[in-house]
GROMACS .gro file of C-alpha atoms in nm:
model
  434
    1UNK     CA    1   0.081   1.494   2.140
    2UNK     CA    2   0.235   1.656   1.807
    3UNK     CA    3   0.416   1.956   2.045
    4UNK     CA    4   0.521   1.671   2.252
    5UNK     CA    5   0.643   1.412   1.966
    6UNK     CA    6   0.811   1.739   1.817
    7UNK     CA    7   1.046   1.853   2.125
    8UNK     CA    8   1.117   1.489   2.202
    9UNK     CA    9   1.246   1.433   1.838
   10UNK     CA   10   1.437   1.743   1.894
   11UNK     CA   11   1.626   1.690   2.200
   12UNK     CA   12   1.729   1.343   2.038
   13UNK     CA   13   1.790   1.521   1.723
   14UNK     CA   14   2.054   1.801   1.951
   15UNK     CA   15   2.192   1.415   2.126
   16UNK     CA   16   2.239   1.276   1.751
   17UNK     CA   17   2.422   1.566   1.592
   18UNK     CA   18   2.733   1.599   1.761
   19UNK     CA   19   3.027   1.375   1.609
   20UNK     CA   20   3.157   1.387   1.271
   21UNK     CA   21   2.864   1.206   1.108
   22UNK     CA   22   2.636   1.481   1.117
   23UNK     CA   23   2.467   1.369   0.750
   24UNK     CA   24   2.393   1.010   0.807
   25UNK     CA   25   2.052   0.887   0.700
   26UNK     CA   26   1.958   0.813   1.066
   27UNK     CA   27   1.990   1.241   1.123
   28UNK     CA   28   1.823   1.285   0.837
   29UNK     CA   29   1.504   1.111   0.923
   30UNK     CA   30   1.519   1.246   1.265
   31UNK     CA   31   1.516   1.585   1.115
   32UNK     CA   32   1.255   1.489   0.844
   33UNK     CA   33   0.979   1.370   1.096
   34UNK     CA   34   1.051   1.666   1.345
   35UNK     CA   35   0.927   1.870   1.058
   36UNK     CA   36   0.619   1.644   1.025
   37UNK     CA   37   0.544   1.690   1.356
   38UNK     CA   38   0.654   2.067   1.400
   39UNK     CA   39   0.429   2.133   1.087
   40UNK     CA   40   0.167   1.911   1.245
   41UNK     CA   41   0.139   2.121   1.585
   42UNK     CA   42   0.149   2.429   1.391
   43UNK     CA   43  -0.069   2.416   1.099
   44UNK     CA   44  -0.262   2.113   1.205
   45UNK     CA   45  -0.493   2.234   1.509
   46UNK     CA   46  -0.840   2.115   1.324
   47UNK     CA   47  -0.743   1.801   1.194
   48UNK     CA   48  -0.844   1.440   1.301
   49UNK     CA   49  -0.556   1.230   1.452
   50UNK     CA   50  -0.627   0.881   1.597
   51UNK     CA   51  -0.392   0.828   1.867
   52UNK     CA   52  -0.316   0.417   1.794
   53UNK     CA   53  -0.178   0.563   1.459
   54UNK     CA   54   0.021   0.823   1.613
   55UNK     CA   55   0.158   0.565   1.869
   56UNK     CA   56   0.255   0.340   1.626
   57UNK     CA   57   0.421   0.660   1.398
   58UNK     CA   58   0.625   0.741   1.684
   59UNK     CA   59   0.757   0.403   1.770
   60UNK     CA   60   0.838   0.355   1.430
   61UNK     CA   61   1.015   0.713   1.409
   62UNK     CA   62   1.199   0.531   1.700
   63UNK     CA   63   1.262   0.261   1.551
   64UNK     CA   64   1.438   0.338   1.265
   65UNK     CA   65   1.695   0.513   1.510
   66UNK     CA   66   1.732   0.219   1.693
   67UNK     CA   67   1.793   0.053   1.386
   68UNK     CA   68   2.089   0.311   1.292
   69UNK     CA   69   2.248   0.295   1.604
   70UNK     CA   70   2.229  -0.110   1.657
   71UNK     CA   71   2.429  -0.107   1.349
   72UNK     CA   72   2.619   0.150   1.448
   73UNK     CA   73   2.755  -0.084   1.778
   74UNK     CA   74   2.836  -0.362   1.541
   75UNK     CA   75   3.071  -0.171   1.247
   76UNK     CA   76   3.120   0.212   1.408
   77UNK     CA   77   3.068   0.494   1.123
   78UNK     CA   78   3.363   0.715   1.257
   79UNK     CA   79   3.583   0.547   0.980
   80UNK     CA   80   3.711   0.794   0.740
   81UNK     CA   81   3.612   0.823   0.380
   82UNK     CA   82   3.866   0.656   0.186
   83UNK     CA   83   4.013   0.994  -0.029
   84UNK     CA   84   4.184   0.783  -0.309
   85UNK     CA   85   3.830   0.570  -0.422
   86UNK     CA   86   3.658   0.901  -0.346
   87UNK     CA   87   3.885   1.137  -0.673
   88UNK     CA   88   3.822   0.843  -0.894
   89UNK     CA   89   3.441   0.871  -0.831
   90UNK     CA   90   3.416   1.204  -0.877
   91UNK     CA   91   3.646   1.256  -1.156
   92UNK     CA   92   3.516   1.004  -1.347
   93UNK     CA   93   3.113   1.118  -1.284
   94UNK     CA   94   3.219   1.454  -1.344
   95UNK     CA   95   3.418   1.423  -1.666
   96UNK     CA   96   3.344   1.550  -2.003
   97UNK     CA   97   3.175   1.300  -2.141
   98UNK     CA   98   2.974   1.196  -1.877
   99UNK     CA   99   2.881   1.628  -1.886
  100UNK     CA  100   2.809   1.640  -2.211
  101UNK     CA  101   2.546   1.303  -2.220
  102UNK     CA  102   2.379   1.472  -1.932
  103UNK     CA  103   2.381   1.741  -2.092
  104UNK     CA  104   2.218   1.608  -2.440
  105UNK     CA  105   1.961   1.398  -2.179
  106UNK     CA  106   1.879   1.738  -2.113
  107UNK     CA  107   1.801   1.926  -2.435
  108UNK     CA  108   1.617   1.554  -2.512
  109UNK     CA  109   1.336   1.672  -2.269
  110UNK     CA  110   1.212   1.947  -2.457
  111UNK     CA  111   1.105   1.769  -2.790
  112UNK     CA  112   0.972   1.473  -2.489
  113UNK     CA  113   0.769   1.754  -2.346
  114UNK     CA  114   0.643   1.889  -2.632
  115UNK     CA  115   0.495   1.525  -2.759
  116UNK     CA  116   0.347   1.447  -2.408
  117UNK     CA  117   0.175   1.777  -2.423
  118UNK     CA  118   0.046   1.753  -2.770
  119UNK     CA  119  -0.092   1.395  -2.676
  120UNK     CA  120  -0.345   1.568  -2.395
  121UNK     CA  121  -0.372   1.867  -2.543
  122UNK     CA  122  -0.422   2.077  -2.866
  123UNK     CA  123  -0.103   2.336  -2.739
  124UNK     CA  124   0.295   2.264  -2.842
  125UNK     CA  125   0.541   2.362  -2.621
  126UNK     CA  126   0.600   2.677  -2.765
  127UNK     CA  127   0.182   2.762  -2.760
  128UNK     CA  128   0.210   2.681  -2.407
  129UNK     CA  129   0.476   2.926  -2.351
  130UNK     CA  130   0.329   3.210  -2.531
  131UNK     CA  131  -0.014   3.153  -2.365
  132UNK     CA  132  -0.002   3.461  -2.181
  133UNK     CA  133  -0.263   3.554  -1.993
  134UNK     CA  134  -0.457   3.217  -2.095
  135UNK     CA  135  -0.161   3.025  -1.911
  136UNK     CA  136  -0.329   2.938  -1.601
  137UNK     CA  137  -0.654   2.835  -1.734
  138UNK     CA  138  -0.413   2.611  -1.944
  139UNK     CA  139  -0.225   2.488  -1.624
  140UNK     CA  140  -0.520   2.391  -1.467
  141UNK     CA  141  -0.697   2.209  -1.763
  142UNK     CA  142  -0.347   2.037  -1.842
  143UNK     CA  143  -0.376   1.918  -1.479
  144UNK     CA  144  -0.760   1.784  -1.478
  145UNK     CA  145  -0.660   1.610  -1.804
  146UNK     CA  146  -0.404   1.437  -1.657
  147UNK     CA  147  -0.541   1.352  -1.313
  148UNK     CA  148  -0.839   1.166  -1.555
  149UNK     CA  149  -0.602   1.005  -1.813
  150UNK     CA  150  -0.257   0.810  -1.820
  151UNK     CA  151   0.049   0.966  -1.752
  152UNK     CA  152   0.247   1.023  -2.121
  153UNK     CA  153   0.479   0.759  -2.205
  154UNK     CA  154   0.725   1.073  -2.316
  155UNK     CA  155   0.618   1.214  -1.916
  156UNK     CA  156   0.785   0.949  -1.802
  157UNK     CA  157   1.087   0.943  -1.998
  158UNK     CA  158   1.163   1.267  -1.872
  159UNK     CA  159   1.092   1.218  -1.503
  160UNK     CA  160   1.326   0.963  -1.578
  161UNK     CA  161   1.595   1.180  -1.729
  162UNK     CA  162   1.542   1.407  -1.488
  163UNK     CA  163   1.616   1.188  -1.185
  164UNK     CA  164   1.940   1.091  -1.368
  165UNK     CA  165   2.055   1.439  -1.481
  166UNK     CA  166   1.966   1.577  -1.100
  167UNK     CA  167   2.230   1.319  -0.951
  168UNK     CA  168   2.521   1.384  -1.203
  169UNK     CA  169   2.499   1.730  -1.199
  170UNK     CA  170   2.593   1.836  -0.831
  171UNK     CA  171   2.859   1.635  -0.868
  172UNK     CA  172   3.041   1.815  -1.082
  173UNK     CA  173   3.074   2.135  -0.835
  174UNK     CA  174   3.262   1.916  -0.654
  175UNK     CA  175   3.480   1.751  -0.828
  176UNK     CA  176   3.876   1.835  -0.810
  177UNK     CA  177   3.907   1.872  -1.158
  178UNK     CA  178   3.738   2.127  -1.396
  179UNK     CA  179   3.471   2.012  -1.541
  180UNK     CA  180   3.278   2.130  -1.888
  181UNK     CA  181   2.885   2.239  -1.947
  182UNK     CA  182   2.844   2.219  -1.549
  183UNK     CA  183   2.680   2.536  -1.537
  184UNK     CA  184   2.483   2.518  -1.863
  185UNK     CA  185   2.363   2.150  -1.755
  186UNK     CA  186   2.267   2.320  -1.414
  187UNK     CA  187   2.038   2.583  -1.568
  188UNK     CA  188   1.882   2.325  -1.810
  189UNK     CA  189   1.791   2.144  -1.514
  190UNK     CA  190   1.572   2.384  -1.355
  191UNK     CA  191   1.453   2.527  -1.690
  192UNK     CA  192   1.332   2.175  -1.774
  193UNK     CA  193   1.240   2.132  -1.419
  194UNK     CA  194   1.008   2.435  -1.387
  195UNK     CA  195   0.880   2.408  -1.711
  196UNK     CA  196   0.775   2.023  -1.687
  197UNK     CA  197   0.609   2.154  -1.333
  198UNK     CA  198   0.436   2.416  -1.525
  199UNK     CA  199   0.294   2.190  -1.848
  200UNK     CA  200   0.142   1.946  -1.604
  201UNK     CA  201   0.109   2.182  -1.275
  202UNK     CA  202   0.172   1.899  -1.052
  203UNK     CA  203   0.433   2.024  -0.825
  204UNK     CA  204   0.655   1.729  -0.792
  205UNK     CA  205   0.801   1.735  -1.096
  206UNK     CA  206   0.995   2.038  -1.014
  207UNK     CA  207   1.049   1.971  -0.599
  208UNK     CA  208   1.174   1.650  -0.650
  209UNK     CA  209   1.485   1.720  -0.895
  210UNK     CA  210   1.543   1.990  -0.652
  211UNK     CA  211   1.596   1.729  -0.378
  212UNK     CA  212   1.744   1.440  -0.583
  213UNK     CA  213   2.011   1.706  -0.668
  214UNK     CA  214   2.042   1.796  -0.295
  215UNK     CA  215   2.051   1.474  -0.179
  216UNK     CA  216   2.325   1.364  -0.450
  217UNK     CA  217   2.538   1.647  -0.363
  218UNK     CA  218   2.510   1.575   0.047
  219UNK     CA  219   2.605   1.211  -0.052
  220UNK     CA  220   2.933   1.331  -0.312
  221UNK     CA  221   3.048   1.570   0.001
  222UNK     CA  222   3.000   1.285   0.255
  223UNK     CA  223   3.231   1.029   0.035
  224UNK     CA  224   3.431   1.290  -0.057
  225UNK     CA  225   3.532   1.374   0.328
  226UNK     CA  226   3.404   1.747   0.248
  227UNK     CA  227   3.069   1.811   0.443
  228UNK     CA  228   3.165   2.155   0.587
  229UNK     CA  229   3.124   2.247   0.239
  230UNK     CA  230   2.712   2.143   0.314
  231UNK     CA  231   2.714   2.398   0.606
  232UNK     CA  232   2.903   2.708   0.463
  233UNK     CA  233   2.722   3.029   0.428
  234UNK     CA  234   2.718   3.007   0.045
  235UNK     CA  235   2.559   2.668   0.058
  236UNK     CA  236   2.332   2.749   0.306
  237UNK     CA  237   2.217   3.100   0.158
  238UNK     CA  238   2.149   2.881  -0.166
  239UNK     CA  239   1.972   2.633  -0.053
  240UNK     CA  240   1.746   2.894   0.125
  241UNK     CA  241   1.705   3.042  -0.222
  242UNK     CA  242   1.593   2.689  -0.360
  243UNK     CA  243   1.312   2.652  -0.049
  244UNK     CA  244   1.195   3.006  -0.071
  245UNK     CA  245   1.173   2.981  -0.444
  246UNK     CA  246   0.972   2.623  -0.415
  247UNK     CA  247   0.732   2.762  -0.217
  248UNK     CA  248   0.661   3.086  -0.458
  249UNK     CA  249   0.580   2.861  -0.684
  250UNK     CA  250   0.374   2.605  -0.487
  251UNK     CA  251   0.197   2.934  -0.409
  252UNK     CA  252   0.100   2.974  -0.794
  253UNK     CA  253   0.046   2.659  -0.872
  254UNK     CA  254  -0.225   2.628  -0.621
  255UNK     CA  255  -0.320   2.950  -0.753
  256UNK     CA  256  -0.354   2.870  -1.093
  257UNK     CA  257  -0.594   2.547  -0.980
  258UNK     CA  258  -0.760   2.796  -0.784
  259UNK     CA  259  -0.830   3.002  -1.090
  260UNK     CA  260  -0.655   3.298  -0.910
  261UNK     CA  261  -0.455   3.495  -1.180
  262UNK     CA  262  -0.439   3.831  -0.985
  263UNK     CA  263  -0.301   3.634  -0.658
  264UNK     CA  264  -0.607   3.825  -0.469
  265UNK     CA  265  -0.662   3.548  -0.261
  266UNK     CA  266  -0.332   3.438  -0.179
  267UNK     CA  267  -0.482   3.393   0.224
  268UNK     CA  268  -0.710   3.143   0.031
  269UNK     CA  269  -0.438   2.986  -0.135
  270UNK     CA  270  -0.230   2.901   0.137
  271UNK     CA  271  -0.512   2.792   0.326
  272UNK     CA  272  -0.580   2.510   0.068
  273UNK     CA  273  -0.232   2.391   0.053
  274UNK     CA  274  -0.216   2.369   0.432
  275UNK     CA  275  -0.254   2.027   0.422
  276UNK     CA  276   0.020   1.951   0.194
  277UNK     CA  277   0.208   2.018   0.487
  278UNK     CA  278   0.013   1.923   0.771
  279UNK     CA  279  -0.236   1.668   0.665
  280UNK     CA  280  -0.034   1.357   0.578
  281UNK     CA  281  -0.054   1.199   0.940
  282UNK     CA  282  -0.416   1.328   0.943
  283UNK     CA  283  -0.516   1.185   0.593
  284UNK     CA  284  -0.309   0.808   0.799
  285UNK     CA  285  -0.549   0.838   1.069
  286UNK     CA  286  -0.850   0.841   0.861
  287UNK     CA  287  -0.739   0.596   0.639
  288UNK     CA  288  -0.658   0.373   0.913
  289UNK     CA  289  -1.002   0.360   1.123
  290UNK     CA  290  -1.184   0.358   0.745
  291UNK     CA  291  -1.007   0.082   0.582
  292UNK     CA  292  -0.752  -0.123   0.783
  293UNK     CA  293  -0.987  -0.386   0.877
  294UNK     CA  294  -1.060  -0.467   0.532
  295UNK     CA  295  -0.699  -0.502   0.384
  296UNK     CA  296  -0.544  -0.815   0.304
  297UNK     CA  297  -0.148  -0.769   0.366
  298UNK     CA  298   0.079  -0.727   0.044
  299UNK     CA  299   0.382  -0.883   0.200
  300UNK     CA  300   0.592  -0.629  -0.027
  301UNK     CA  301   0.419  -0.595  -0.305
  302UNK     CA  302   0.318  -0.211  -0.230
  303UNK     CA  303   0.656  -0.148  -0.066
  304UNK     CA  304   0.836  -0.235  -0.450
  305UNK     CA  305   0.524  -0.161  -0.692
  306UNK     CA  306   0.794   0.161  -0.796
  307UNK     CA  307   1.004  -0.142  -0.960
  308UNK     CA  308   0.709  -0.452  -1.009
  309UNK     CA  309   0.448  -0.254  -1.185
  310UNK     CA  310   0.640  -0.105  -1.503
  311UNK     CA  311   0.718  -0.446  -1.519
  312UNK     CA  312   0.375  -0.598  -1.471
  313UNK     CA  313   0.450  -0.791  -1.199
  314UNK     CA  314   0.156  -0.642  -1.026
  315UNK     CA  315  -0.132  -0.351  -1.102
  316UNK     CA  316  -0.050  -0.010  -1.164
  317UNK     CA  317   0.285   0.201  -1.171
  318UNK     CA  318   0.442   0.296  -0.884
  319UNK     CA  319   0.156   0.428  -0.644
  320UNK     CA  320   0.018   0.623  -0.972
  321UNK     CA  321  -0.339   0.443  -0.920
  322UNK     CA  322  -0.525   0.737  -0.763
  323UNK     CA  323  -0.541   0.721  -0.353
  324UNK     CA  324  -0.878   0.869  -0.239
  325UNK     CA  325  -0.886   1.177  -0.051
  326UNK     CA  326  -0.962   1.185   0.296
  327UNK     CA  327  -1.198   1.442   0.506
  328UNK     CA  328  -0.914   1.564   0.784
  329UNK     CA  329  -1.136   1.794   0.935
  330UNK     CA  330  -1.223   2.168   0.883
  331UNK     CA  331  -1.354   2.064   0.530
  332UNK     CA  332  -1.052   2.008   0.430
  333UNK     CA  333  -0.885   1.676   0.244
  334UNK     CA  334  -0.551   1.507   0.159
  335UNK     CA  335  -0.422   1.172   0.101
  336UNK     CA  336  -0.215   0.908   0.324
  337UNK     CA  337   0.094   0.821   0.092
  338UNK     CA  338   0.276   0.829   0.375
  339UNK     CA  339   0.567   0.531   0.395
  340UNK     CA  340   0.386   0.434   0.749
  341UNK     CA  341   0.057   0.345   0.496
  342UNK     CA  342   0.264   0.139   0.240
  343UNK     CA  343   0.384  -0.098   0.523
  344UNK     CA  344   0.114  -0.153   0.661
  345UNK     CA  345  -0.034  -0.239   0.384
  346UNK     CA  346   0.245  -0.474   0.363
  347UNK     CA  347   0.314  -0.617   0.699
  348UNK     CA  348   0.050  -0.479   0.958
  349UNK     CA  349   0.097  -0.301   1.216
  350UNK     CA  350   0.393  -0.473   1.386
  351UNK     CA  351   0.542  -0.558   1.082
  352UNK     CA  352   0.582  -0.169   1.014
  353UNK     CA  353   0.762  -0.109   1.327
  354UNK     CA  354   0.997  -0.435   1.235
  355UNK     CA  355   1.057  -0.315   0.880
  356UNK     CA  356   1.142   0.060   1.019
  357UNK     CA  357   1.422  -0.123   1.261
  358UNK     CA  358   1.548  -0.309   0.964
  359UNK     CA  359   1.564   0.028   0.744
  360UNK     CA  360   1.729   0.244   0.961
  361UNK     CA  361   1.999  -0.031   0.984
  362UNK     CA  362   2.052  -0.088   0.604
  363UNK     CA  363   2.061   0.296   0.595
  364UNK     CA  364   2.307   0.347   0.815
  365UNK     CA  365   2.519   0.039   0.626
  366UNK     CA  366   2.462   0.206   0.257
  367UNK     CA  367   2.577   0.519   0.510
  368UNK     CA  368   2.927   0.345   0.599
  369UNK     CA  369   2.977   0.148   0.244
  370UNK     CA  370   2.944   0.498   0.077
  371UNK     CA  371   3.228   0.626   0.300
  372UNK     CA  372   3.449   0.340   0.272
  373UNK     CA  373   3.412   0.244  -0.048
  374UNK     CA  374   3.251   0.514  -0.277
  375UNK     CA  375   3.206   0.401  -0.612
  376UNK     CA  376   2.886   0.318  -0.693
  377UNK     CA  377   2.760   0.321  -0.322
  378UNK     CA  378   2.681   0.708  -0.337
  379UNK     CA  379   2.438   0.659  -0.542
  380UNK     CA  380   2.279   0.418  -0.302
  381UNK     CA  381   2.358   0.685  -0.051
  382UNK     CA  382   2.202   0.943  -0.243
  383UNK     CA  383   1.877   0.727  -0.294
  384UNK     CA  384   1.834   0.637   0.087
  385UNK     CA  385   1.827   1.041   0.137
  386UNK     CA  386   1.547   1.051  -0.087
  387UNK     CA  387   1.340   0.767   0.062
  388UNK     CA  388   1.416   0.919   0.382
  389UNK     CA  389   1.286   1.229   0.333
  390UNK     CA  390   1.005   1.121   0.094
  391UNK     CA  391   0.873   0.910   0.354
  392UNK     CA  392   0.633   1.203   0.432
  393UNK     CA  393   0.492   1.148   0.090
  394UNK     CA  394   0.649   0.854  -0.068
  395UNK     CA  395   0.480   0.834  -0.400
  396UNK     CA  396   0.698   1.143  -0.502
  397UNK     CA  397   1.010   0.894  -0.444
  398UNK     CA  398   0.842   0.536  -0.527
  399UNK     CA  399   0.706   0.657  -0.894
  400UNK     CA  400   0.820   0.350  -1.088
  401UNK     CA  401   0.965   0.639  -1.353
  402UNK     CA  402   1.211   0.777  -1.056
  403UNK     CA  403   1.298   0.424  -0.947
  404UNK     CA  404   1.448   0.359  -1.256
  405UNK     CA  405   1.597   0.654  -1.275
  406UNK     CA  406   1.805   0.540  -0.970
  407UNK     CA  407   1.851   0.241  -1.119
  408UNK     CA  408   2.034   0.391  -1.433
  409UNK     CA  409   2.191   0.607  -1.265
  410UNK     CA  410   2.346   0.324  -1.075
  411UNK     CA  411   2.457   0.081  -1.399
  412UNK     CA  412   2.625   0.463  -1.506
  413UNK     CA  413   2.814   0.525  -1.218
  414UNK     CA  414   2.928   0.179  -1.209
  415UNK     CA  415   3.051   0.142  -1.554
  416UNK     CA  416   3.197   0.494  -1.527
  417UNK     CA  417   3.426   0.403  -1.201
  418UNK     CA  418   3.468   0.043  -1.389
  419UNK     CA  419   3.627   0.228  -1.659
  420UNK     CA  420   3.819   0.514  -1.452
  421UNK     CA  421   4.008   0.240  -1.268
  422UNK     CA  422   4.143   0.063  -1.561
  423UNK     CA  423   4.232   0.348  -1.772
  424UNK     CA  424   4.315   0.646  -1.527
  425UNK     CA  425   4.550   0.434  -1.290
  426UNK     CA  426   4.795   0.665  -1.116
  427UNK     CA  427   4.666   0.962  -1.294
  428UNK     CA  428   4.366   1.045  -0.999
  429UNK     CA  429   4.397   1.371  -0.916
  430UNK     CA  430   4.404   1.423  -0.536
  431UNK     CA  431   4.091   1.581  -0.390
  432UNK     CA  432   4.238   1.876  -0.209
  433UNK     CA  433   4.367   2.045  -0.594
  434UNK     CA  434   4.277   2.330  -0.693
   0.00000   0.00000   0.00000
């Protein structure tokens, strides 16, 4: 059923893609849940699937391009990006001082990292750097610690920061004007990135700037009527880079949890991690035959715990109560964080495939307000390409700590254009400058 799910997603995916709109959310999860599927068939073989689960993935998959293109009858997306509201956007995102707070955001992590690491552990930031050959013993303890404990109050403050820093500073490649500490602010960003990754060797916290900053870049191309730009052979050959990079160090990660210093099980290694890629649908099925009988719906509640539980509206943070493992088969185990789960926790089983309809339409409209009126919208744009795509494993997007990101990230952008439009009237420089 995966090989079959997988070529049928693909053939609609091939029907989708022509047109002009080539990066609209309803693509994107198209493309996303091929993947799932592709990686499913592929790596997958062993594991358990319960086919009422998979049904009601696939009709939800559906769903949410019904959704899309329903909305798509009512107000057509072949409108073109309004240019004008697009140069203030971008010019005033991308200017100096909006460059140089990222950019002091930035250098703020390191002193953030170096208290949430001393508050688990007996290392600085600079011990853990120097560690040596002790460094992925260090990793892996750092990572037990934190799997037992709470998450550092600094931790979050920088998952935070980076979330914000990883949607300003794409934008500023783009932007018709030049534009100060780009580069330097793009080489803190993975420095910080990495590192933060490496102190708590949870993967995560280095794949998801990586994406936010993807994501925020397709969405500043999109408004900015420049998405060939997102298929050139420089973009492309970077972003290969990025993925090829990602997975190197997914491979030691695992490997330092493993215990494997000399990579001479690296077969092992990727063995273990197969799951990461295979075993969310899996982990669904198991969940579902276990436990769905004994839920009570949330009616929302796990859907927006990313926003209620920081502000103890209801238990935990995000979805950062631990999820049991489940057996998937082969002796293997992974979790079910996959958006399908958090709905149905929510609404039940016809409720999910309701909800999906009703998603894929308010994608598509952040899709078309992002075109026609940039501004703040592209950030909303931006953050419906993450929940998209992190609907594989959505506690990587829903963290309450990336939520608010967003959320800042929003009230910036807003008082940023706010601002542009009342002192930079008439002075917008045109988006095809040099």
């Amino acid at each position: 059923m995966n090989s079959l799910t997988a070529a049928s997603l693909f053939v609609l995916l091939m029907i989708f893609f022509r047109g002009a709109h080539k990066f609209s959310p309803m693509r994107l999860w198209l493309f996303t849940w091929l993947i799932a599927f592709t990686a499913n068939a592929m790596l997958g073989w062993d594991y358990i699937f319960n086919d009422e689960i998979m049904l009601l993935v696939v009709a939800s998959v559906f769903m949410f391009v019904l959704g899309g293109f329903s909305f798509g009858i009512r107000a057509s997306t072949r409108q073109s990006p309004d240019l004008n509201r697009a140069s203030v956007l971008l010019i005033s995102v991308s200017g100096r001082w909006a460059n140089f707070l990222v950019l002091l955001s930035l250098v703020t992590c390191f002193p953030l990292l170096d208290h949430g690491l001393r508050s688990f552990s007996s290392l600085s930031l600079l011990d853990f750097v120097g560690s040596g050959d002790r460094l992925f013993s260090i990793m892996k303890q750092n990572q037990a610690t934190l799997y037992e404990s709470a998450f550092p109050v600094s931790f979050k403050l920088v998952t935070m920061l980076l979330v914000i820093a990883s949607f300003f500073v794409p934008i500023s490649f783009i932007s018709p004007q030049r534009v100060p500490y780009r580069k330097r602010n793009l080489l803190l960003l993975v420095t910080v990135s990495l590192l933060f990754s490496a102190v708590s060797n949870v993967r995560s916290m280095l794949l998801v700037p990586l994406l936010v900053g993807w994501f925020s870049f397709m969405a500043s191309c999109v408004v900015a009527g420049n998405t060939r730009l997102l298929t050139s052979p420089r973009v492309i050959a970077l972003g290969l880079i990025a993925a090829s990079s990602f997975i190197a160090w997914v491979v030691i990660a695992q490997s330092a949890r493993l215990e494997d210093a000399n990579f001479e099980r690296v077969g092992r290694t990727l063995n273990h991690i197969r799951p990461w890629f295979a075993g969310y649908i899996p982990a669904l099925s198991v969940w579902y035959e276990s436990s769905f009988t004994d839920i009570d719906l949330t009616i929302g509640s796990s859907l927006l715990r990313g926003i209620l539980g920081p502000l103890g509206l209801v238990s935990g943070e995000g979805f950062d109560e631990r999820i049991g493992a489940y057996d998937i088969g082969n002796g293997q185990v992974s979790n079910a964080m996959t958006i399908f789960r958090v709905l149905i926790l929510d609404f039940g089983l016809v409720g999910t495939v309701i909800a999906c309809y009703l998603w894929g339409w308010s994608a598509e409209f952040t899709y078309y307000k992002a075109l026609t009126r940039a501004g703040s919208w592209v950030v909303a744009l931006a953050a419906q390409y993450c929940a998209v795509f992190f609907s594989l494993n959505y506690w990587f997007f829903a963290y309450g700590a990336r939520v608010f990101g967003f959320l800042m990230a929003l009230i910036f952008v807003t008082i940023l254009v706010k601002w542009a439009r009342k002192t930079a009237a008439g002075k917008v420089y045109p988006l095809n400058s040099p």
